Short mmCIF file of C-alpha atoms and ligand atoms in Angstrom, two decimals:
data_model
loop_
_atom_site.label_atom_id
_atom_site.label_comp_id
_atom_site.label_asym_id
_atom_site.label_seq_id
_atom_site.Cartn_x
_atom_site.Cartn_y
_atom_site.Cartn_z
CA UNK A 1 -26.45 19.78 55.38
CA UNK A 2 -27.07 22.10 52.44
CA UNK A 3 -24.87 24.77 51.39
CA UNK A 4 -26.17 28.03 49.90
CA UNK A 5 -24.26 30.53 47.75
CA UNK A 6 -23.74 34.19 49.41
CA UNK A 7 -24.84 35.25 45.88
CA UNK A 8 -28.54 33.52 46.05
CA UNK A 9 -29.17 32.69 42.74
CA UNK A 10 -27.60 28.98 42.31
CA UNK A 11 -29.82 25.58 43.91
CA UNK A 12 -28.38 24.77 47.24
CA UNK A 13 -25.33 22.22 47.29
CA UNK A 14 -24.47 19.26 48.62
CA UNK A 15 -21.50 19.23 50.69
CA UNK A 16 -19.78 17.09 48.12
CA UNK A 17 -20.94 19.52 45.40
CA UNK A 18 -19.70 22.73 46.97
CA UNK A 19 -16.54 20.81 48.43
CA UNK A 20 -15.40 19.69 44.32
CA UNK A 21 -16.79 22.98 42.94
CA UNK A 22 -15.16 25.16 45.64
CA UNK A 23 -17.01 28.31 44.60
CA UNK A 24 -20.66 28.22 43.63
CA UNK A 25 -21.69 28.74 40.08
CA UNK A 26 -23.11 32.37 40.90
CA UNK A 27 -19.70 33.29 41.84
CA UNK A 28 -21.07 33.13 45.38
CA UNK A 29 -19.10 31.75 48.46
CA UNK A 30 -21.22 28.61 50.15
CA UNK A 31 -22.54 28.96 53.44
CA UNK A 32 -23.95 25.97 55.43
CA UNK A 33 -27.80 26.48 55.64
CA UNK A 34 -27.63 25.90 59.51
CA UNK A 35 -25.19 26.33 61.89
CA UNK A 36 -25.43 23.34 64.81
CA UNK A 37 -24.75 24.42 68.65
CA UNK A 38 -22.69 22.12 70.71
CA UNK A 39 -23.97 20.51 73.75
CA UNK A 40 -23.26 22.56 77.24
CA UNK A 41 -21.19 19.19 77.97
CA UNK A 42 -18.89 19.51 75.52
CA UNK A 43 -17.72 23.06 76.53
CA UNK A 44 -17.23 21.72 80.12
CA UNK A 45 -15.11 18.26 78.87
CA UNK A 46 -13.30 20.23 76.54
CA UNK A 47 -10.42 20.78 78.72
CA UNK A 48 -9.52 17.00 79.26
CA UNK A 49 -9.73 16.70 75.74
CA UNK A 50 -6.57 17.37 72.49
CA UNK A 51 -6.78 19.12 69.59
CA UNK A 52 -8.02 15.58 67.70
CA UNK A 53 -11.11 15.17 69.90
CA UNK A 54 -12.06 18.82 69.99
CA UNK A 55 -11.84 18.96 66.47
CA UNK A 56 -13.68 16.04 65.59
CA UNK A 57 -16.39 16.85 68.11
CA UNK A 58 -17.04 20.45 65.47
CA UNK A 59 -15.89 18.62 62.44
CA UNK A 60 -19.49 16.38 63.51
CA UNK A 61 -21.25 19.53 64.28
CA UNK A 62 -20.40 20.65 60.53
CA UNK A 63 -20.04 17.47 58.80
CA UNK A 64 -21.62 14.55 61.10
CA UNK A 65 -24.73 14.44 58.33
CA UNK A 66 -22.44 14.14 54.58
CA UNK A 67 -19.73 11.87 56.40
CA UNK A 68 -19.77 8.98 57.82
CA UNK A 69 -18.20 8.61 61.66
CA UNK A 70 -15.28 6.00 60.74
CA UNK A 71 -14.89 8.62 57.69
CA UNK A 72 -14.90 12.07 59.73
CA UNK A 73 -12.99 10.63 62.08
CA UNK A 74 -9.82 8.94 60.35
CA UNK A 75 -10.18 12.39 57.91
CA UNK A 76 -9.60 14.10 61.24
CA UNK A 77 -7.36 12.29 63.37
CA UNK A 78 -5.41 12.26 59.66
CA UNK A 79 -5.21 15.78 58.84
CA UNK A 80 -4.70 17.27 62.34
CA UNK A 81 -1.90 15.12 63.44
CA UNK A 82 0.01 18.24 64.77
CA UNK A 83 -0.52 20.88 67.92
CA UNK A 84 -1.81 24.21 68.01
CA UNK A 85 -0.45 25.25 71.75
CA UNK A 86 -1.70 28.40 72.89
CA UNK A 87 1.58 30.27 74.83
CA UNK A 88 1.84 33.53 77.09
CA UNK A 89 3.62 36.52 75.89
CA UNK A 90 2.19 39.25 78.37
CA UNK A 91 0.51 38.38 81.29
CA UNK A 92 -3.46 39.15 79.37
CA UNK A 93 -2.12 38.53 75.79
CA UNK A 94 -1.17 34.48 74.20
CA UNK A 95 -0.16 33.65 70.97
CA UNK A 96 -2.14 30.87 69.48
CA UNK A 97 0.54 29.31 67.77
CA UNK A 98 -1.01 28.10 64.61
CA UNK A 99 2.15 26.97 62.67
CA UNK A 100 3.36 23.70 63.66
CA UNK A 101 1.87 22.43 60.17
CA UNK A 102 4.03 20.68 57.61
CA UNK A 103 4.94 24.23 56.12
CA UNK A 104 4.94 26.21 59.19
CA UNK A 105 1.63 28.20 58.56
CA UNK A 106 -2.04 28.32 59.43
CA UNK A 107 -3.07 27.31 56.30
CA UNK A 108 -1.60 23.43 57.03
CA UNK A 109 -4.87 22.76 58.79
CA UNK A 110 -7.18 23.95 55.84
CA UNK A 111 -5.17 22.69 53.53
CA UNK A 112 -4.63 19.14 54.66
CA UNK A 113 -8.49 18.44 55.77
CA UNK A 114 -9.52 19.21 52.64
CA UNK A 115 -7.44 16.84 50.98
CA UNK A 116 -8.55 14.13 52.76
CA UNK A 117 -12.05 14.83 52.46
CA UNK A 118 -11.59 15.55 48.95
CA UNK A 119 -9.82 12.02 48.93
CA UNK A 120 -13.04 11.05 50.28
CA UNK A 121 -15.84 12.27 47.90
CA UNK A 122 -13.84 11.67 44.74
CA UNK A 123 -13.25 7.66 45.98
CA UNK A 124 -17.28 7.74 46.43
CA UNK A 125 -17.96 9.57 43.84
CA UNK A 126 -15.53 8.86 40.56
CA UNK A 127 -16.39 8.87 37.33
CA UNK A 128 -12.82 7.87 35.77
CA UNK A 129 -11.83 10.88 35.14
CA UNK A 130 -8.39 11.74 36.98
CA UNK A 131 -9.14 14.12 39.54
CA UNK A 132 -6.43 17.36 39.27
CA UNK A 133 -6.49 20.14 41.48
CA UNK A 134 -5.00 23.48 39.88
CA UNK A 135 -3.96 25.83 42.51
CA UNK A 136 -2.63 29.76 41.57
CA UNK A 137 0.00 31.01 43.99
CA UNK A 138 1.62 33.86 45.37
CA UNK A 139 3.93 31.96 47.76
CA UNK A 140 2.30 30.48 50.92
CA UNK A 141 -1.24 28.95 49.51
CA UNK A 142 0.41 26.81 47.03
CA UNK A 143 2.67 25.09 49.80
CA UNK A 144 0.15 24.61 52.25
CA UNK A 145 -1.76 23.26 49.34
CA UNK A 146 1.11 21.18 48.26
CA UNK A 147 1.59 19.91 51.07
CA UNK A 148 -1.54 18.90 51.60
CA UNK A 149 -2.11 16.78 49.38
CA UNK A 150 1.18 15.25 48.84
CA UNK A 151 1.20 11.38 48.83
CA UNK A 152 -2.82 11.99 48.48
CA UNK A 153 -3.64 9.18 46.44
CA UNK A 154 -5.46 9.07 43.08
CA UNK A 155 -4.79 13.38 43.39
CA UNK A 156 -3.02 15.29 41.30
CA UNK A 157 -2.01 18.93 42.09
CA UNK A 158 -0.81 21.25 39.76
CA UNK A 159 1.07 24.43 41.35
CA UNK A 160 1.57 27.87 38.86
CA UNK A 161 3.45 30.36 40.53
CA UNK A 162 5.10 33.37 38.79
CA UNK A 163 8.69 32.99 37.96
CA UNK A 164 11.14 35.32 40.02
CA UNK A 165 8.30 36.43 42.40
CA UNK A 166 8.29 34.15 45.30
CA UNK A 167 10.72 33.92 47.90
CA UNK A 168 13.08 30.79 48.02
CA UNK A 169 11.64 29.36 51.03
CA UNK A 170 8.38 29.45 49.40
CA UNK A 171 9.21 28.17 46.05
CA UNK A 172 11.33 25.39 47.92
CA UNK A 173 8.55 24.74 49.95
CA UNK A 174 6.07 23.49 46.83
CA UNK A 175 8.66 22.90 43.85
CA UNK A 176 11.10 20.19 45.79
CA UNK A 177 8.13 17.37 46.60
CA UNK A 178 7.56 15.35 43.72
CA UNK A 179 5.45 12.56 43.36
CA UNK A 180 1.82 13.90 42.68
CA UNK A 181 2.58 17.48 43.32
CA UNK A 182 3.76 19.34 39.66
CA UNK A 183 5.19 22.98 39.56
CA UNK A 184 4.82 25.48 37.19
CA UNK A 185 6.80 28.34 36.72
CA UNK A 186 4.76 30.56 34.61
CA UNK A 187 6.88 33.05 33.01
CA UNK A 188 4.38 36.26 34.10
CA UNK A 189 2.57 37.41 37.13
CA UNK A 190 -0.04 36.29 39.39
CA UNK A 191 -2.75 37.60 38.16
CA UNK A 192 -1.63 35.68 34.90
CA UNK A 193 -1.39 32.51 37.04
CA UNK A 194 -4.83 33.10 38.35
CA UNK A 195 -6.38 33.81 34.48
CA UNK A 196 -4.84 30.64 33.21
CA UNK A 197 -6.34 28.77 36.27
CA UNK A 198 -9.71 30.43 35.38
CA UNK A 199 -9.48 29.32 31.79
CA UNK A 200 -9.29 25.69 32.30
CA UNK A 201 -11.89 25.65 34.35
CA UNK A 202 -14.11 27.24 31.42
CA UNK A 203 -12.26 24.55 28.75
CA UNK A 204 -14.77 21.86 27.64
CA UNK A 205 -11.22 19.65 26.29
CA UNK A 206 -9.90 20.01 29.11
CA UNK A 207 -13.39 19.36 31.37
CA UNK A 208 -14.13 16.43 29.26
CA UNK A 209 -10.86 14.39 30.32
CA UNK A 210 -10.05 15.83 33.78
CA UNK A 211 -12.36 16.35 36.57
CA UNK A 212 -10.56 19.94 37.71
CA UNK A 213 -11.29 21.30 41.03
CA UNK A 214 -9.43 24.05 43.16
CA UNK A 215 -8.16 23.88 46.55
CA UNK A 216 -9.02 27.48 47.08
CA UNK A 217 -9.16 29.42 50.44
CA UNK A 218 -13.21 29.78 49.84
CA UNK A 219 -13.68 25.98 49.70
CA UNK A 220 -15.60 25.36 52.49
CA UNK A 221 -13.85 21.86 53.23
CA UNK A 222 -10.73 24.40 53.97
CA UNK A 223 -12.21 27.20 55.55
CA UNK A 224 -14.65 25.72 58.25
CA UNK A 225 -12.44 23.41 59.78
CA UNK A 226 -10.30 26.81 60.96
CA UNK A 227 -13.07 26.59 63.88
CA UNK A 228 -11.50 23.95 65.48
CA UNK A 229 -8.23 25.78 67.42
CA UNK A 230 -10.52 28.48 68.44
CA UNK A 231 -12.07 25.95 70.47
CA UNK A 232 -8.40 24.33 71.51
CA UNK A 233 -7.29 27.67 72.33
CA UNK A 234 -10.62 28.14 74.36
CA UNK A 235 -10.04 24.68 76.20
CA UNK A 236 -6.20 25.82 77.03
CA UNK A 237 -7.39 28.99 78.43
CA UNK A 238 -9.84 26.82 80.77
CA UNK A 239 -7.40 24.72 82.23
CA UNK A 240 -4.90 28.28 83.27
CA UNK A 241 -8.20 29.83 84.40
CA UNK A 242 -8.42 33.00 81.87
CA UNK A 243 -11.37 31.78 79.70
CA UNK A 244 -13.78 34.68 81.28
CA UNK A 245 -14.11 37.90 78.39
CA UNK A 246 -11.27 36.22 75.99
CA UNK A 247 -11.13 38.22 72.89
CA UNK A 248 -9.69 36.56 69.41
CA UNK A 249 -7.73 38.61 67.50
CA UNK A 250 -6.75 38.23 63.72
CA UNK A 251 -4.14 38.40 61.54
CA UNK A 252 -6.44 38.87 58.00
CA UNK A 253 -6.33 39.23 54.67
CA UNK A 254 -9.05 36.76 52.69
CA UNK A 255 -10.67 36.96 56.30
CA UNK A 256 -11.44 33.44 55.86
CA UNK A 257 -9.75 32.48 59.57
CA UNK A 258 -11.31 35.14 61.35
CA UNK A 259 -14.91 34.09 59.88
CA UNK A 260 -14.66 30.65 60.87
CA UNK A 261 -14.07 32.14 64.63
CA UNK A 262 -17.26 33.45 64.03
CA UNK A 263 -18.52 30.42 63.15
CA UNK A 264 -17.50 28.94 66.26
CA UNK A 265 -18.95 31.72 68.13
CA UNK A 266 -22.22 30.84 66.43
CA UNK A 267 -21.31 27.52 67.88
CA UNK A 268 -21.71 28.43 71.28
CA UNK A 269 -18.11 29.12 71.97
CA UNK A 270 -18.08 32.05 74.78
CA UNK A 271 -15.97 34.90 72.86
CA UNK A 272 -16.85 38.10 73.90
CA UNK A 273 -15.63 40.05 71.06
CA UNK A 274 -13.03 39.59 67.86
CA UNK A 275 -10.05 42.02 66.41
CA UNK A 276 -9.33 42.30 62.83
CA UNK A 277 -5.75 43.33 62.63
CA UNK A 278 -4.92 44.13 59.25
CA UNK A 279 -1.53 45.72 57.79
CA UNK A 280 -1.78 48.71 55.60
CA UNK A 281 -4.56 47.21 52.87
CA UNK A 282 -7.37 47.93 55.45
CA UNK A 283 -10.52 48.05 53.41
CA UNK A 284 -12.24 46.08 56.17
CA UNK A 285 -11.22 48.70 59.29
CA UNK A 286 -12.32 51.10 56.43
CA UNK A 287 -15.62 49.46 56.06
CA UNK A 288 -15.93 48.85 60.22
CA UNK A 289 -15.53 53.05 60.18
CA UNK A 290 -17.82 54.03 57.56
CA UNK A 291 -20.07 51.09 57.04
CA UNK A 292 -18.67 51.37 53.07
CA UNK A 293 -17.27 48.67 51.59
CA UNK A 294 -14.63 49.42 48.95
CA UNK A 295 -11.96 47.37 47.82
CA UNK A 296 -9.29 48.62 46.12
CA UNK A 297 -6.08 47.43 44.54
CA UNK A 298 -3.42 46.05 47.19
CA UNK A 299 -0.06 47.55 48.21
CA UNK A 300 2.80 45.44 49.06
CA UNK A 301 3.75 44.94 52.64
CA UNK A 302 5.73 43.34 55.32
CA UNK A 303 3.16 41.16 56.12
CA UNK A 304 2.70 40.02 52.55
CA UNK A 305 -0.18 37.67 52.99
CA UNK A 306 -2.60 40.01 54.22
CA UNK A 307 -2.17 42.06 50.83
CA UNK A 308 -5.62 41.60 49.76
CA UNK A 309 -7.68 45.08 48.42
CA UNK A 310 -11.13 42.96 48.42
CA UNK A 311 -11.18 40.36 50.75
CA UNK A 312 -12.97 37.20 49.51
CA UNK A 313 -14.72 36.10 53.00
CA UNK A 314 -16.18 39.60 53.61
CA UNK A 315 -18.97 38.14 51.14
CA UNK A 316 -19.40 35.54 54.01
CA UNK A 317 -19.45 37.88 57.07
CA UNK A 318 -21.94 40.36 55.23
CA UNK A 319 -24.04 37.41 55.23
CA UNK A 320 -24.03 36.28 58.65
CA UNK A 321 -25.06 39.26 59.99
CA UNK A 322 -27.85 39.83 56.93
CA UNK A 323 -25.66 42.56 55.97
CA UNK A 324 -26.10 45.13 59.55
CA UNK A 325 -23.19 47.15 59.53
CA UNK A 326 -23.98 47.79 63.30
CA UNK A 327 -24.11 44.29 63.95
CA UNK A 328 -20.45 43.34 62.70
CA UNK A 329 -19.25 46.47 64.50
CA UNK A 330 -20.72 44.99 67.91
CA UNK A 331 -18.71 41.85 67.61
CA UNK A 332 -15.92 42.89 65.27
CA UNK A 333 -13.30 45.61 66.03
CA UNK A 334 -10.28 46.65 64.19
CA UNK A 335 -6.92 48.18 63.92
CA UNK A 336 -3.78 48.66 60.95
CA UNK A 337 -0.38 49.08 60.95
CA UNK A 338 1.98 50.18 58.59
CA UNK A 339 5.69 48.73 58.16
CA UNK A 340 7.32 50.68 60.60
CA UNK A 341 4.77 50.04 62.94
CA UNK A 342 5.32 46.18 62.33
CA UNK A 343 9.03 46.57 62.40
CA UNK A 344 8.21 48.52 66.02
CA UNK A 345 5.82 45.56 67.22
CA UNK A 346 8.30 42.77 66.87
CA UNK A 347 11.20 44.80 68.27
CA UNK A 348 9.53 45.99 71.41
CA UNK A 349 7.91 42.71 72.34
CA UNK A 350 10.97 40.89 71.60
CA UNK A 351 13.00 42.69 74.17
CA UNK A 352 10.22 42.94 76.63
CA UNK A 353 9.25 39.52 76.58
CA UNK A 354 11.81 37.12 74.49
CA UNK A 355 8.71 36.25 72.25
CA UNK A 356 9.80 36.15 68.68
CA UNK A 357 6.26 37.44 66.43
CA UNK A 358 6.59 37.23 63.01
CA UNK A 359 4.65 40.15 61.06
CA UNK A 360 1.03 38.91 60.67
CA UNK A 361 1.20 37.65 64.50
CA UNK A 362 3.23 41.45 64.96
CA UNK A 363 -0.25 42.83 63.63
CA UNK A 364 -2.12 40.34 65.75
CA UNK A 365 -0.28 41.12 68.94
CA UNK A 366 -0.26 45.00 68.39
CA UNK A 367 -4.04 45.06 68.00
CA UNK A 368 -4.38 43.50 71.34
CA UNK A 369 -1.97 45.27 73.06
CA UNK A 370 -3.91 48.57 71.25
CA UNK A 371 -7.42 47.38 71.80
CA UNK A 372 -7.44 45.07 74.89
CA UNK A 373 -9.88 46.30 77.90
CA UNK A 374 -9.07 45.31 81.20
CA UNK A 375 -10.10 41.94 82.56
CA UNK A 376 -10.28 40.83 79.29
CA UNK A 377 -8.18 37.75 77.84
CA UNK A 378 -6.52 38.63 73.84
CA UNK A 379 -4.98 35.81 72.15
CA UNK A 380 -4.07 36.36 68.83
CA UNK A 381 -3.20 33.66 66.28
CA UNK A 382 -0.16 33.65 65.16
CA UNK A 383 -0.44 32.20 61.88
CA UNK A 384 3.36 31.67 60.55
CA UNK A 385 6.51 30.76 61.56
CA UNK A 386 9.05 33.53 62.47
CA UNK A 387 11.58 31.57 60.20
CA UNK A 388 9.32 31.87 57.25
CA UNK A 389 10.06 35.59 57.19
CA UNK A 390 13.75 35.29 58.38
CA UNK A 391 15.17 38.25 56.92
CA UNK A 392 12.71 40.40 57.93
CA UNK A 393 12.95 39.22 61.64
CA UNK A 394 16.10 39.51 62.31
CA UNK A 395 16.50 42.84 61.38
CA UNK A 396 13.63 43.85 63.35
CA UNK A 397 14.79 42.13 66.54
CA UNK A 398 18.86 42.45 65.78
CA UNK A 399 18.77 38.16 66.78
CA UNK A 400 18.64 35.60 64.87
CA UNK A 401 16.25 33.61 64.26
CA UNK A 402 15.99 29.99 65.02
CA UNK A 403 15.51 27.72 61.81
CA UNK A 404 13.32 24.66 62.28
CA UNK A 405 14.74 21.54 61.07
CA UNK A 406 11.15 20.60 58.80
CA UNK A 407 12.08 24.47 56.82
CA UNK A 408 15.86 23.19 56.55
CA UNK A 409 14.82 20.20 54.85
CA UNK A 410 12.64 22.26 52.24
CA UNK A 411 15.54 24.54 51.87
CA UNK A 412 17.99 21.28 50.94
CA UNK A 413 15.63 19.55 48.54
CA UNK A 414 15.88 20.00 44.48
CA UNK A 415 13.72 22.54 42.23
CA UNK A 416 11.96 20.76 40.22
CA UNK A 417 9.67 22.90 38.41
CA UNK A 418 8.46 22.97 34.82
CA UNK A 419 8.82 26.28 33.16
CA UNK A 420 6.08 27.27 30.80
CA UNK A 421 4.74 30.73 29.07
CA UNK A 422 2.02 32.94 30.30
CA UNK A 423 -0.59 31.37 27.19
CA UNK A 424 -3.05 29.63 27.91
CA UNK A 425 -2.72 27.33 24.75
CA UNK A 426 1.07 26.26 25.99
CA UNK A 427 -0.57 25.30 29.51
CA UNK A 428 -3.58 23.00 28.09
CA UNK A 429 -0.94 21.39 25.91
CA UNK A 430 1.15 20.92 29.18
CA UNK A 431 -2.40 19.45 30.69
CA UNK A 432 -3.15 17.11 28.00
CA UNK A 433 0.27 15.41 27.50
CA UNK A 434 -0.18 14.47 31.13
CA UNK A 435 -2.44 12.44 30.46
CA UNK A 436 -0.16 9.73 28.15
C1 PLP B 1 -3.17 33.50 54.60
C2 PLP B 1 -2.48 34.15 55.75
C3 PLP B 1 -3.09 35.16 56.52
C4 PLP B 1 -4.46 35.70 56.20
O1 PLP B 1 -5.49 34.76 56.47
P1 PLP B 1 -6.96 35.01 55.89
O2 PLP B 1 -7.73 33.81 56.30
O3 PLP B 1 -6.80 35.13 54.40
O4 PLP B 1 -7.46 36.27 56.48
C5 PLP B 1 -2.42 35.67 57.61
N1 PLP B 1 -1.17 35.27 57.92
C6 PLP B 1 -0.54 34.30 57.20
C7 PLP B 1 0.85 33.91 57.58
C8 PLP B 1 -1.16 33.71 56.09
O5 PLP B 1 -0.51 32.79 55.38
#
């Protein structure tokens, strides 16, 4: 399969080009030139069948071509060694509980097959150069990241995260592990994470003795495989009878998870219709309203990691439907909600139903219960552990808030991070003493 950038003005890719490049050299997000159907047979096996088959079944439809079957497979069965149940919380409306991951989030599944199939190229494909990943973070990415690739051998993954500016659980969650996972406390903010990030990638010194790549959200060895548990969820539904009209709806801010449901649309999977939820940065219900798309900068919110003002995947769903605004509205809908409104969602379903939502899936469920018609199915993904956002939670719902034993171990382990300055020249010299 060839991949093509969204920007058109780069040579198509090879999977293992766009997979160690991440984003293409026009600054475009690749797309897979083709898009291959499953067979009717799948779709009526696929409720005798677990996560592992289903997934490997798609990750052939995507893959099957670049990789190998022994390959695919153990990079599969490897990766997704962990459930993603779908349960009922109305009697129309299931949570698609996406975070029984290593770190408790969505981004586990990403994260973890594209390690492995990272693992994969580079062992094919090395030219001696120790391969380091360099990964900016905000809080969640760089622990599914982490985590990811932790014990990944001949790997090296260097976290930056802004000192002060993550919570504990999520600094815990990335700066504890050791081994070939190094954190960086960069004494600045994000944005200062992400320029120093940018900068070695542009540093010939730096080029010339380590073969950098990113494990960003836009790689597409993270982002497609987020088809698979729309298919799980799809087989679940099957076997309790509700897979007639289901509608997906989203928790998003890169957009990346909702666009691979497309993808598995495209697929042949029978979804009627998708939800965006999105918290108060709505440029996409914005852009579903007007048919203008305009980012702007993000405001902070409950559900923190849908605070993105220009989503990167919209470049992605512009180009599957060759840019219709009409088109995206037929198949896309959308809905926001501010704090309060969060705060609202997870109180109310709590005490109706016992369900604890954290606030992305308190977006995700409020959309459905907002936009759902009837005899339709919603599930919405719920794409983090309640726990994760403790604080929050409990104060919404007046509980507490159960604390799974994988977070308590995080929460136990050492810091172990390596403070440096917001320079760039302080963080290549930090890169090239590595290397001795
Ligand atoms: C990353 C993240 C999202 C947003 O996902 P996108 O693919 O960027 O739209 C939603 N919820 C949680 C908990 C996340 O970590």
């Amino acid at each position: 399969m060839k991949y093509y950038s969204t920007n058109r003005s780069v040579p198509e890719a090879s999977l293992s080009e766009a997979v160690i490049k991440g984003l293409a050299p026009d600054r475009g997000l690749y797309m897979p030139a083709g898009i291959n159907p499953l067979p009717q047979a799948f779709f009526r096996d696929m409720q005798r069948m677990t996560f592992q088959e289903i997934s490997h079944a798609v990750a052939e439809a995507f893959f099957g071509e670049d990789v190998p079957a022994g390959e695919l497979r153990e990079i599969v069965y490897d990766a997704l060694s962990f459930d993603t149940p779908v349960v009922p919380v109305t009697e129309d409306i299931y949570s698609l509980e996406l975070f029984h991951g290593p770190t408790l989030a969505f981004k586990d599944v990403g994260a973890r097959f594209m390690a492995r199939m990272l693992r994969y190229f580079v062992s094919r494909e090395g030219d001696g150069r120790p391969v380091t990943v360099l990964v900016a973070t905000s809080g969640d990415t760089g622990s599914a990241v982490a985590n990811g690739f932790l014990g990944v051998e001949g790997i090296d993954v260097v976290v930056l995260y802004p000192k002060g500016k993550v919570s504990e659980i999520q600094e815990k969650q990335f700066a504890t592990l050791g081994r070939n996972i190094t954190a960086l406390e960069v004494d600045g903010t994000f944005d200062d994470c992400q320029r120093l990030v940018k900068a070695a990638f542009l540093d010939e010194e730096l080029n010339g003795k380590f073969r950098l790549s990113s494990a960003n959200s836009i790689n597409v060895a993270r982002f497609l495989p987020q088809a698979f548990y729309y298919f799980h969820a799809y087989a679940q539904l099957q076997r309790l009878g509700k897979a007639e009209n289901v509608v997906f709806c989203v928790p998003s801010g890169n957009f990346g998870n909702l666009t691979a449901g497309l993808f598995a649309r495209r697929m042949g999977l029978p979804v009627k219709r998708f939800i965006a939820a999105n918290n108060r940065n709505d440029i996409f219900l914005e852009y579903l309203k007007t048919g203008e798309y305009a980012p702007r900068a993000s405001v902070a919110t409950l559900a923190n990691a849908m605070d993105v003002g220009d989503p990167s995947n919209f470049a992605r769903i512009y180009d599957l439907y060759g840019g219709s605004h009409e088109a995206v509205c037929r198949e896309i809908g959308g809905y926001r909600y501010t704090d309060d409104e969060i705060r609202e969602i997870m109180r109310e379903t709590y005490r109706k139903t016992g369900y604890v939502l954290d606030p992305h899936g308190a977006c995700g469920f409020g959309a459905l219960r907002n936009g759902l018609q009837p005899g339709e199915t919603g599930v919405f993904l719920e794409t983090a552990h309640p726990a994760k956002f403790r604080d929050t939670v409990e104060a919404a719902i007046g509980a507490p808030v159960e604390m799974p034993e994988r977070l308590r171990k995080f929460m136990e382990g050492d810091k172990r991070s390596i403070g440096v300055s917001s320079a760039f020249r302080d963080f290549k010299a930090f890169l090239l003493a590595r290397e001795a």
